Short mmCIF file of C-alpha atoms and ligand atoms in Angstrom, two decimals:
data_model
loop_
_atom_site.label_atom_id
_atom_site.label_comp_id
_atom_site.label_asym_id
_atom_site.label_seq_id
_atom_site.Cartn_x
_atom_site.Cartn_y
_atom_site.Cartn_z
CA UNK A 111 12.54 66.10 -20.61
CA UNK A 112 14.80 69.01 -19.83
CA UNK A 113 17.98 68.30 -17.90
CA UNK A 114 17.61 64.52 -18.21
CA UNK A 115 20.18 62.47 -20.01
CA UNK A 116 19.16 60.80 -23.23
CA UNK A 117 18.48 57.15 -22.54
CA UNK A 118 21.24 54.88 -23.73
CA UNK A 119 21.42 51.14 -23.19
CA UNK A 120 23.90 48.57 -24.35
CA UNK A 121 24.25 44.91 -25.08
CA UNK A 122 27.68 43.63 -24.07
CA UNK A 123 28.14 40.05 -25.25
CA UNK A 124 31.36 38.12 -24.79
CA UNK A 125 32.14 36.48 -28.14
CA UNK A 126 32.88 33.14 -26.51
CA UNK A 127 29.78 31.37 -27.85
CA UNK A 128 26.72 31.75 -30.04
CA UNK A 129 23.81 34.04 -29.23
CA UNK A 130 21.40 32.00 -27.11
CA UNK A 131 17.94 32.50 -25.67
CA UNK A 132 19.30 34.11 -22.48
CA UNK A 133 21.54 36.78 -23.97
CA UNK A 134 19.16 37.39 -26.89
CA UNK A 135 16.50 38.31 -24.31
CA UNK A 136 18.96 40.68 -22.59
CA UNK A 137 19.71 42.31 -25.96
CA UNK A 138 16.00 42.53 -26.76
CA UNK A 139 14.95 44.17 -23.48
CA UNK A 140 17.77 46.74 -23.73
CA UNK A 141 16.78 47.41 -27.34
CA UNK A 142 13.04 47.74 -26.55
CA UNK A 143 13.70 50.03 -23.59
CA UNK A 144 15.98 52.34 -25.58
CA UNK A 145 13.69 52.47 -28.62
CA UNK A 146 10.62 53.04 -26.44
CA UNK A 147 12.29 56.17 -25.04
CA UNK A 148 13.76 57.28 -28.38
CA UNK A 149 17.17 56.64 -26.89
CA UNK A 150 20.09 54.72 -28.32
CA UNK A 151 21.03 51.11 -28.07
CA UNK A 152 24.67 50.24 -28.55
CA UNK A 153 26.80 47.19 -28.84
CA UNK A 154 29.97 46.44 -26.95
CA UNK A 155 32.07 43.37 -27.51
CA UNK A 156 33.57 42.15 -24.25
CA UNK A 157 36.46 40.21 -25.67
CA UNK A 158 39.05 40.60 -22.94
CA UNK A 159 39.12 36.83 -22.52
CA UNK A 160 41.59 36.44 -25.39
CA UNK A 161 41.67 32.64 -25.18
CA UNK A 162 37.96 32.05 -25.59
CA UNK A 163 36.88 35.02 -27.74
CA UNK A 164 36.72 34.47 -31.48
CA UNK A 165 35.85 36.61 -34.47
CA UNK A 166 33.57 33.84 -35.70
CA UNK A 167 31.38 34.08 -32.58
CA UNK A 168 31.42 37.87 -32.85
CA UNK A 169 30.21 37.74 -36.46
CA UNK A 170 27.53 35.19 -35.68
CA UNK A 171 26.20 37.36 -32.82
CA UNK A 172 25.86 40.35 -35.21
CA UNK A 173 24.17 38.17 -37.80
CA UNK A 174 21.70 36.67 -35.34
CA UNK A 175 20.82 40.06 -33.83
CA UNK A 176 20.14 41.49 -37.28
CA UNK A 177 18.08 38.46 -38.23
CA UNK A 178 15.96 38.93 -35.11
CA UNK A 179 15.38 42.56 -36.08
CA UNK A 180 17.49 44.01 -33.26
CA UNK A 181 19.55 46.81 -34.75
CA UNK A 182 21.98 49.01 -32.92
CA UNK A 183 23.28 52.55 -33.11
CA UNK A 184 26.71 54.01 -33.57
CA UNK A 185 28.63 54.13 -30.31
CA UNK A 186 29.73 57.56 -29.13
CA UNK A 187 33.32 58.07 -30.17
CA UNK A 188 33.44 54.75 -32.00
CA UNK A 189 32.51 53.98 -35.56
CA UNK A 190 30.36 50.95 -35.22
CA UNK A 191 30.85 49.34 -31.85
CA UNK A 192 33.12 49.13 -28.87
CA UNK A 193 35.53 46.24 -28.76
CA UNK A 194 37.22 45.98 -25.37
CA UNK A 195 40.37 44.36 -26.72
CA UNK A 196 41.05 47.64 -28.56
CA UNK A 197 40.73 49.68 -25.38
CA UNK A 198 43.16 47.95 -23.05
CA UNK A 199 45.33 51.06 -22.62
CA UNK A 200 42.39 53.06 -21.35
CA UNK A 201 41.69 50.51 -18.60
CA UNK A 202 45.37 50.19 -17.76
CA UNK A 203 45.81 53.94 -17.39
CA UNK A 204 42.80 54.22 -15.11
CA UNK A 205 44.17 51.40 -12.99
CA UNK A 206 47.43 53.38 -12.72
CA UNK A 207 45.39 56.37 -11.54
CA UNK A 208 43.75 54.25 -8.82
CA UNK A 209 47.19 52.93 -7.84
CA UNK A 210 48.50 56.47 -7.46
CA UNK A 211 45.51 57.44 -5.37
CA UNK A 212 46.01 54.41 -3.12
CA UNK A 213 42.61 53.02 -4.13
CA UNK A 214 44.27 49.99 -5.68
CA UNK A 215 47.49 48.09 -5.03
CA UNK A 216 49.79 45.60 -6.68
CA UNK A 217 49.50 42.06 -5.44
CA UNK A 218 52.35 39.60 -5.87
CA UNK A 219 50.72 36.55 -4.30
CA UNK A 220 51.33 33.36 -6.21
CA UNK A 221 48.60 31.09 -7.56
CA UNK A 222 49.71 28.43 -5.08
CA UNK A 223 49.29 30.76 -2.10
CA UNK A 224 45.82 31.85 -3.29
CA UNK A 225 44.85 28.24 -3.84
CA UNK A 226 45.94 27.27 -0.32
CA UNK A 227 44.13 30.29 1.12
CA UNK A 228 40.88 29.36 -0.66
CA UNK A 229 41.20 25.76 0.52
CA UNK A 230 41.76 26.84 4.13
CA UNK A 231 38.87 29.31 4.13
CA UNK A 232 36.48 26.79 2.63
CA UNK A 233 37.48 24.08 5.11
CA UNK A 234 36.59 26.57 7.86
CA UNK A 235 33.20 27.20 6.24
CA UNK A 236 34.17 30.73 5.20
CA UNK A 237 33.51 32.27 1.77
CA UNK A 238 36.78 32.32 -0.22
CA UNK A 239 38.20 35.84 -0.53
CA UNK A 240 41.56 37.55 -0.69
CA UNK A 241 43.04 38.18 2.78
CA UNK A 242 44.76 41.48 1.92
CA UNK A 243 48.35 40.25 2.34
CA UNK A 244 49.78 42.74 -0.20
CA UNK A 245 47.57 45.63 0.94
CA UNK A 246 50.30 47.46 2.76
CA UNK A 247 53.40 46.55 0.74
CA UNK A 248 55.75 49.36 -0.26
CA UNK A 249 54.62 51.16 -3.42
CA UNK A 250 57.50 50.26 -5.73
CA UNK A 251 56.92 47.31 -7.99
CA UNK A 252 59.59 44.78 -7.09
CA UNK A 253 58.51 42.12 -9.48
CA UNK A 254 56.96 42.41 -12.91
CA UNK A 255 54.55 39.59 -12.20
CA UNK A 256 51.65 41.08 -10.30
CA UNK A 257 47.93 41.76 -10.51
CA UNK A 258 46.24 45.00 -9.53
CA UNK A 259 43.66 44.66 -6.80
CA UNK A 260 40.98 47.15 -5.88
CA UNK A 261 41.16 48.21 -2.23
CA UNK A 262 37.57 47.50 -1.21
CA UNK A 263 36.34 50.03 1.33
CA UNK A 264 34.35 48.56 4.21
CA UNK A 265 30.82 49.72 3.73
CA UNK A 266 27.20 48.89 3.05
CA UNK A 267 26.24 49.20 -0.59
CA UNK A 268 22.63 49.92 -1.46
CA UNK A 269 21.41 49.02 -4.91
CA UNK A 270 18.08 50.51 -5.98
CA UNK A 271 17.36 47.96 -8.66
CA UNK A 272 14.52 48.75 -11.06
CA UNK A 273 13.23 45.19 -10.89
CA UNK A 274 14.23 43.90 -7.45
CA UNK A 275 13.85 47.27 -5.69
CA UNK A 276 16.27 47.76 -2.78
CA UNK A 277 19.11 45.24 -2.34
CA UNK A 278 21.71 45.72 0.41
CA UNK A 279 25.24 44.33 0.14
CA UNK A 280 28.04 44.28 2.71
CA UNK A 281 31.44 44.88 1.09
CA UNK A 282 33.15 42.96 3.94
CA UNK A 283 31.86 39.78 2.36
CA UNK A 284 34.06 40.15 -0.67
CA UNK A 285 37.80 40.66 -0.54
CA UNK A 286 39.93 43.06 -2.58
CA UNK A 287 39.24 41.93 -6.12
CA UNK A 288 41.45 42.00 -9.21
CA UNK A 289 40.99 44.80 -11.72
CA UNK A 290 44.08 44.16 -13.89
CA UNK A 291 45.26 40.62 -14.48
CA UNK A 292 48.93 39.60 -14.51
CA UNK A 293 48.92 39.85 -18.35
CA UNK A 294 47.98 43.54 -18.07
CA UNK A 295 44.41 42.95 -19.25
CA UNK A 296 41.50 44.45 -17.34
CA UNK A 297 38.97 42.15 -15.70
CA UNK A 298 35.32 42.20 -16.67
CA UNK A 299 34.15 44.33 -13.72
CA UNK A 300 36.75 47.03 -14.29
CA UNK A 301 36.38 47.27 -18.07
CA UNK A 302 32.57 47.19 -17.86
CA UNK A 303 32.45 50.11 -15.41
CA UNK A 304 34.81 52.27 -17.48
CA UNK A 305 32.94 51.49 -20.68
CA UNK A 306 29.48 52.00 -19.20
CA UNK A 307 30.66 55.42 -18.17
CA UNK A 308 32.46 56.35 -21.41
CA UNK A 309 29.58 55.05 -23.50
CA UNK A 310 27.26 57.22 -21.40
CA UNK A 311 25.05 54.28 -20.51
CA UNK A 312 22.04 55.36 -18.48
CA UNK A 313 20.43 51.96 -17.87
CA UNK A 314 21.92 48.49 -17.58
CA UNK A 315 19.44 45.68 -18.05
CA UNK A 316 21.06 42.29 -17.53
CA UNK A 317 20.53 38.84 -16.03
CA UNK A 318 20.31 38.13 -12.31
CA UNK A 319 23.52 36.14 -12.65
CA UNK A 320 25.31 39.51 -12.68
CA UNK A 321 23.92 40.58 -9.29
CA UNK A 322 27.13 39.60 -7.44
CA UNK A 323 29.10 41.88 -9.82
CA UNK A 324 26.93 44.92 -9.31
CA UNK A 325 28.11 45.99 -5.79
CA UNK A 326 31.73 45.65 -6.97
CA UNK A 327 30.94 47.79 -9.99
CA UNK A 328 29.20 50.39 -7.82
CA UNK A 329 32.35 50.67 -5.68
CA UNK A 330 34.48 51.10 -8.80
CA UNK A 331 32.19 53.82 -10.16
CA UNK A 332 32.54 55.62 -6.85
CA UNK A 333 36.32 55.23 -6.71
CA UNK A 334 36.71 56.56 -10.25
CA UNK A 335 34.30 59.41 -9.56
CA UNK A 336 31.96 58.31 -12.37
CA UNK A 337 28.21 58.59 -12.69
CA UNK A 338 26.34 55.39 -11.95
CA UNK A 339 23.79 54.00 -14.43
CA UNK A 340 20.44 52.61 -13.23
CA UNK A 341 20.28 48.84 -12.99
CA UNK A 342 17.54 46.37 -13.80
CA UNK A 343 18.40 42.73 -13.16
CA UNK A 344 16.11 40.28 -14.86
CA UNK A 345 15.44 36.76 -13.60
CA UNK A 346 16.97 33.70 -15.13
CA UNK A 347 15.31 31.66 -17.83
CA UNK A 348 14.51 28.08 -16.87
CA UNK A 349 13.67 25.05 -18.97
CA UNK A 350 10.35 23.31 -18.37
CA UNK A 351 12.00 21.09 -15.72
CA UNK A 352 12.86 24.19 -13.63
CA UNK A 353 16.61 23.99 -14.23
CA UNK A 354 18.46 26.85 -15.99
CA UNK A 355 17.95 26.73 -19.73
CA UNK A 356 20.60 24.78 -21.62
CA UNK A 357 21.08 22.56 -24.63
CA UNK A 358 19.19 19.78 -22.86
CA UNK A 359 15.96 21.71 -23.32
CA UNK A 360 16.24 21.65 -27.11
CA UNK A 361 17.79 24.37 -29.18
CA UNK A 362 18.94 27.17 -26.99
CA UNK A 363 20.91 29.06 -29.64
CA UNK A 364 19.23 31.49 -32.02
CA UNK A 365 21.13 29.97 -34.93
CA UNK A 366 19.66 26.54 -34.23
CA UNK A 367 16.15 27.93 -33.88
CA UNK A 368 16.59 29.65 -37.24
CA UNK A 369 17.79 26.41 -38.81
CA UNK A 370 14.78 24.62 -37.38
CA UNK A 371 12.50 26.98 -39.24
CA UNK A 372 11.33 29.35 -36.53
CA UNK A 373 10.50 32.89 -37.61
CA UNK A 374 12.30 35.81 -35.96
CA UNK A 375 8.92 37.34 -35.04
CA UNK A 376 7.89 34.20 -33.16
CA UNK A 377 11.18 34.07 -31.26
CA UNK A 378 10.93 37.77 -30.38
CA UNK A 379 7.41 37.20 -29.16
CA UNK A 380 8.38 34.29 -26.93
CA UNK A 381 11.42 36.19 -25.59
CA UNK A 382 9.12 39.08 -24.69
CA UNK A 383 7.06 36.72 -22.58
CA UNK A 384 10.13 35.59 -20.61
CA UNK A 385 10.06 37.91 -17.63
CA UNK A 386 7.88 40.64 -19.09
CA UNK A 387 4.09 40.68 -19.12
CA UNK A 388 3.21 42.50 -22.30
CA UNK A 389 -0.50 41.91 -21.61
CA UNK A 390 -1.06 40.67 -25.17
CA UNK A 391 -0.33 37.40 -26.89
CA UNK A 392 0.63 38.37 -30.40
CA UNK A 393 2.37 41.54 -31.48
CA UNK A 394 5.06 42.85 -33.79
CA UNK A 395 8.46 44.11 -32.64
CA UNK A 396 7.17 47.64 -33.34
CA UNK A 397 4.26 47.11 -31.00
CA UNK A 398 6.61 45.60 -28.42
CA UNK A 399 8.63 48.85 -28.54
CA UNK A 400 5.47 50.84 -27.89
CA UNK A 401 4.36 48.61 -25.00
CA UNK A 402 7.69 47.96 -23.24
CA UNK A 403 8.02 49.05 -19.65
CA UNK A 404 10.54 48.08 -16.97
CA UNK A 405 7.75 48.31 -14.37
CA UNK A 406 6.13 45.27 -15.95
CA UNK A 407 9.24 43.10 -15.61
CA UNK A 408 8.83 40.23 -13.21
CA UNK A 409 11.06 39.21 -10.33
CA UNK A 410 10.44 35.50 -10.69
CA UNK A 411 12.18 33.17 -13.13
CA UNK A 412 10.48 32.50 -16.45
CA UNK A 413 10.25 29.29 -18.42
CA UNK A 414 11.39 28.81 -22.00
CA UNK A 415 8.77 26.56 -23.50
CA UNK A 416 9.51 25.23 -26.97
CA UNK A 417 5.86 24.13 -27.36
CA UNK A 418 4.70 27.68 -26.77
CA UNK A 419 7.24 28.89 -29.30
CA UNK A 420 5.82 26.39 -31.82
CA UNK A 421 2.35 27.77 -31.17
CA UNK A 422 3.57 31.30 -31.86
CA UNK A 423 5.41 30.10 -34.96
CA UNK A 424 2.26 28.57 -36.46
CA UNK A 425 0.45 31.88 -36.08
CA UNK A 426 3.29 33.99 -37.46
CA UNK A 427 3.81 31.75 -40.49
CA UNK A 428 0.10 31.87 -41.22
CA UNK A 429 0.09 35.65 -41.02
CA UNK A 430 3.32 36.15 -42.99
CA UNK A 431 3.45 37.52 -46.46
CA UNK A 432 4.00 34.65 -48.92
CA UNK A 433 6.86 36.42 -50.71
CA UNK A 434 8.60 36.82 -47.38
CA UNK A 435 8.12 33.12 -46.61
CA UNK A 436 9.58 32.24 -50.02
CA UNK A 437 12.60 34.39 -49.27
CA UNK A 438 13.16 32.61 -45.97
CA UNK A 439 12.55 29.09 -47.25
CA UNK A 440 13.88 29.23 -50.85
CA UNK A 441 16.95 27.20 -49.92
CA UNK A 442 14.77 24.18 -49.13
CA UNK A 443 13.62 23.94 -52.75
CA UNK A 444 15.31 23.16 -56.04
CA UNK A 445 16.15 26.16 -58.21
CA UNK A 446 14.21 24.54 -61.08
CA UNK A 447 10.86 25.17 -59.42
CA UNK A 448 9.37 28.27 -61.03
CA UNK A 449 8.72 31.15 -58.61
CA UNK A 450 5.00 31.26 -59.48
CA UNK A 451 4.52 27.57 -58.74
CA UNK A 452 6.38 27.90 -55.45
CA UNK A 453 4.22 30.85 -54.52
CA UNK A 454 1.02 28.86 -55.13
CA UNK A 455 2.37 25.94 -53.11
CA UNK A 456 3.52 28.02 -50.15
CA UNK A 457 0.33 30.05 -50.17
CA UNK A 458 -1.64 26.81 -49.92
CA UNK A 459 0.45 25.34 -47.12
CA UNK A 460 1.30 28.29 -44.87
CA UNK A 461 -1.68 27.66 -42.63
CA UNK A 462 -0.75 24.00 -42.17
CA UNK A 463 2.86 24.00 -40.98
CA UNK A 464 4.54 24.58 -37.64
CA UNK A 465 8.00 25.58 -38.86
CA UNK A 466 9.47 26.59 -42.22
CA UNK A 467 11.30 23.29 -42.26
CA UNK A 468 7.93 21.51 -42.54
CA UNK A 469 7.35 23.17 -45.92
CA UNK A 470 9.60 20.98 -48.12
CA UNK A 471 8.12 17.89 -46.49
CA UNK A 472 4.48 18.81 -46.82
CA UNK A 473 5.04 20.01 -50.39
CA UNK A 474 7.02 16.97 -51.51
CA UNK A 475 4.07 15.37 -53.36
CA UNK A 476 3.64 18.49 -55.49
CA UNK A 477 7.24 18.89 -56.53
CA UNK A 478 7.68 15.54 -58.22
CA UNK A 479 5.94 12.21 -58.42
CA UNK A 480 6.06 10.92 -54.89
CA UNK A 481 7.74 7.77 -53.70
CA UNK A 482 4.94 6.01 -51.83
CA UNK A 483 5.77 5.73 -48.14
CA UNK A 484 5.30 2.43 -46.31
CA UNK A 485 2.17 3.30 -44.36
CA UNK A 486 0.58 4.80 -47.50
CA UNK A 487 1.43 1.61 -49.38
CA UNK A 488 -0.48 -0.43 -46.77
CA UNK A 489 -3.55 1.76 -47.20
CA UNK A 490 -3.42 1.47 -50.99
CA UNK A 491 -3.16 -2.33 -50.76
CA UNK A 492 -6.37 -2.70 -48.74
CA UNK A 493 -9.52 -4.07 -50.42
CA UNK A 494 -11.63 -0.98 -49.72
CA UNK A 495 -9.04 1.23 -51.48
CA UNK A 496 -9.90 -0.40 -54.81
CA UNK A 497 -13.58 0.52 -54.52
CA UNK A 498 -12.87 4.11 -53.48
CA UNK A 499 -10.17 4.75 -56.09
CA UNK A 500 -12.23 3.28 -58.93
CA UNK A 501 -15.16 5.51 -57.97
CA UNK A 502 -12.82 8.50 -57.74
CA UNK A 503 -11.50 7.77 -61.20
CA UNK A 504 -15.02 7.72 -62.65
CA UNK A 505 -15.86 11.01 -61.00
CA UNK A 506 -12.71 12.90 -61.89
CA UNK A 507 -12.86 11.85 -65.52
CA UNK A 508 -16.23 13.61 -65.73
CA UNK A 509 -14.89 16.96 -64.46
CA UNK A 510 -13.32 19.52 -66.74
CA UNK A 511 -10.98 20.80 -64.03
CA UNK A 512 -10.48 20.30 -60.28
CA UNK A 513 -11.29 23.69 -58.83
CA UNK A 514 -11.82 24.06 -55.08
CA UNK A 515 -15.59 24.10 -55.50
CA UNK A 516 -15.90 20.66 -57.15
CA UNK A 517 -14.17 18.86 -54.28
CA UNK A 518 -17.13 18.73 -51.81
CA UNK A 519 -19.44 17.43 -54.58
CA UNK A 520 -17.03 14.71 -55.63
CA UNK A 521 -16.67 13.55 -52.01
CA UNK A 522 -20.44 13.57 -51.52
CA UNK A 523 -20.96 11.43 -54.60
CA UNK A 524 -18.15 9.06 -53.60
CA UNK A 525 -19.85 8.45 -50.26
CA UNK A 526 -23.03 7.46 -52.06
CA UNK A 527 -21.25 5.28 -54.61
CA UNK A 528 -19.02 3.36 -52.17
CA UNK A 529 -20.95 3.45 -48.89
CA UNK A 530 -17.62 4.45 -47.22
CA UNK A 531 -16.94 7.47 -45.06
CA UNK A 532 -14.29 8.91 -42.73
CA UNK A 533 -10.87 7.27 -42.76
CA UNK A 534 -11.91 4.47 -45.13
CA UNK A 535 -12.87 7.02 -47.72
CA UNK A 536 -10.22 9.69 -47.26
CA UNK A 537 -7.11 7.64 -46.53
CA UNK A 538 -6.93 5.73 -49.83
CA UNK A 539 -7.39 8.99 -51.72
CA UNK A 540 -4.68 10.74 -49.72
CA UNK A 541 -2.30 7.79 -49.98
CA UNK A 542 -2.82 7.46 -53.74
CA UNK A 543 -2.46 11.18 -54.47
CA UNK A 544 0.41 12.08 -52.14
CA UNK A 545 2.13 8.81 -51.23
CA UNK A 546 1.78 9.87 -47.57
CA UNK A 547 -0.86 9.45 -44.88
CA UNK A 548 -0.63 13.01 -43.57
CA UNK A 549 -0.42 16.35 -45.27
CA UNK A 550 -2.35 19.21 -46.79
CA UNK A 551 -6.16 19.19 -46.80
CA UNK A 552 -7.45 17.00 -49.67
CA UNK A 553 -9.27 19.92 -51.23
CA UNK A 554 -5.89 21.62 -51.69
CA UNK A 555 -4.29 18.40 -52.91
CA UNK A 556 -6.88 18.12 -55.71
CA UNK A 557 -6.45 21.69 -56.68
CA UNK A 558 -2.64 21.72 -56.61
CA UNK A 559 -2.29 18.50 -58.62
CA UNK A 560 -4.96 19.19 -61.22
CA UNK A 561 -7.11 16.69 -63.14
CA UNK A 562 -4.46 14.92 -65.25
CA UNK A 563 -2.03 14.34 -62.38
CA UNK A 564 -4.84 13.10 -60.09
CA UNK A 565 -5.92 10.59 -62.74
CA UNK A 566 -2.35 9.48 -63.31
CA UNK A 567 -1.71 8.87 -59.60
CA UNK A 568 -5.04 7.09 -59.06
CA UNK A 569 -4.28 4.78 -62.00
CA UNK A 570 -0.89 3.98 -60.55
CA UNK A 571 -2.37 3.27 -57.10
CA UNK A 572 -5.00 0.99 -58.65
CA UNK A 573 -2.25 -0.94 -60.41
CA UNK A 574 -0.46 -1.38 -57.10
CA UNK A 575 -3.70 -2.48 -55.48
CA UNK A 576 -4.23 -5.08 -58.19
CA UNK A 577 -0.70 -6.31 -57.72
CA UNK A 578 -1.38 -6.94 -54.04
CA UNK A 579 -4.97 -8.14 -54.48
CA UNK A 580 -5.18 -9.80 -57.91
N1 LIG B 289 29.89 40.23 -21.11
C1 LIG B 289 28.91 40.05 -20.08
C2 LIG B 289 28.09 38.82 -20.40
O1 LIG B 289 28.08 38.38 -21.54
C3 LIG B 289 28.00 41.25 -20.02
C4 LIG B 289 27.72 41.68 -18.64
C5 LIG B 289 26.99 42.99 -18.51
O2 LIG B 289 25.95 43.15 -19.17
O3 LIG B 289 27.47 43.82 -17.79
O4 LIG B 289 27.46 38.27 -19.53
#
């Protein structure tokens, strides 16, 4: 498109915590939008809060984004990313410019005065805001302890939001706000505006919680004579009890979801459904890029539903390449297990687990001789177990090997021989062979254990049965 700027979006996390569902969705939508339009997606670290920002959080955010498959481009004029703490001079100098132009002023009010002012305004039912006491003080700085406030012009601000459409704000409702703190460090609104401009950001997609900042940022863009990006504010994510998503609703951080055995594809899919209607249930990140459109973003809050995520995870694990699943779950298994054996085991179980973390549990009986769990022990000790296991022994001895195809025949014959069916027939077999009462389909159990191991475990179970029922 001739004359139009190349689309450029950004994700601007504050490294004061781990990447969670909410900001991962913001990153994802900015990424999808940029990639859909062949634009760039860049990363900016908003670490001006020096007390709460840490390098550890910063690193974990990079790691989680990469794990999710969200990659970013080089920032213009920066090697890898923008880090606001390295740009403090730029913000300070632009604040000086606004001071010279009379668009900002130094404010010497003490914390105590501001506190009293807030208290008084609130007791009168008014919104707390700065009363402009230092607005018309003489220019010269008389004290080194001051903040720089933006002189808010009285006006109506119209935001043409891409999601909410037109929103009108009245600047009289907010007082002159701080752009440089008393430690010389720019505030979020000031630094964000300067960076959005210098990074040539064309579209800002962010949560509705930033809506109160947007009119302030628009005023700053205007005062600095900078070009405004387009805004799209996306609704908050709620838990299934309609309150904003938090730890109470289960794992809200990407790191925890990864540790719980969710696949990045499943998380991406669920995030896509939070506020966007892709019109399809299952898709890859590549397909999401093709389908993404801001027009399809919703204005109403969306619900993070861990059960829905589980449902997606089941599907994505089932569809995943086994080698890929081994790569992601190798740490659950001992190094001694040969790769080929692990591949057979994971291949057999990938359609029967919800998360990767279920794999070591469901595969336990095939990795070493199982310790018989309590409920399985009860099943083995029942009188009908003896009949079923003895019949099974007779049948298996006759087979040369336990391929998948012999299983239905063995079961059919066992029904005839014992007169048992359903739970009474299957439970003793499962309990004897796996030491558990739940797990992989019995057909797979037979196949994965093989004839000799099946016979060995049945013999052991019969001995236990005899011990309980001599
Ligand atoms: N650092 C802000 C946050 O984490 C980003 C705000 C923005 O996108 O402008 O919420």
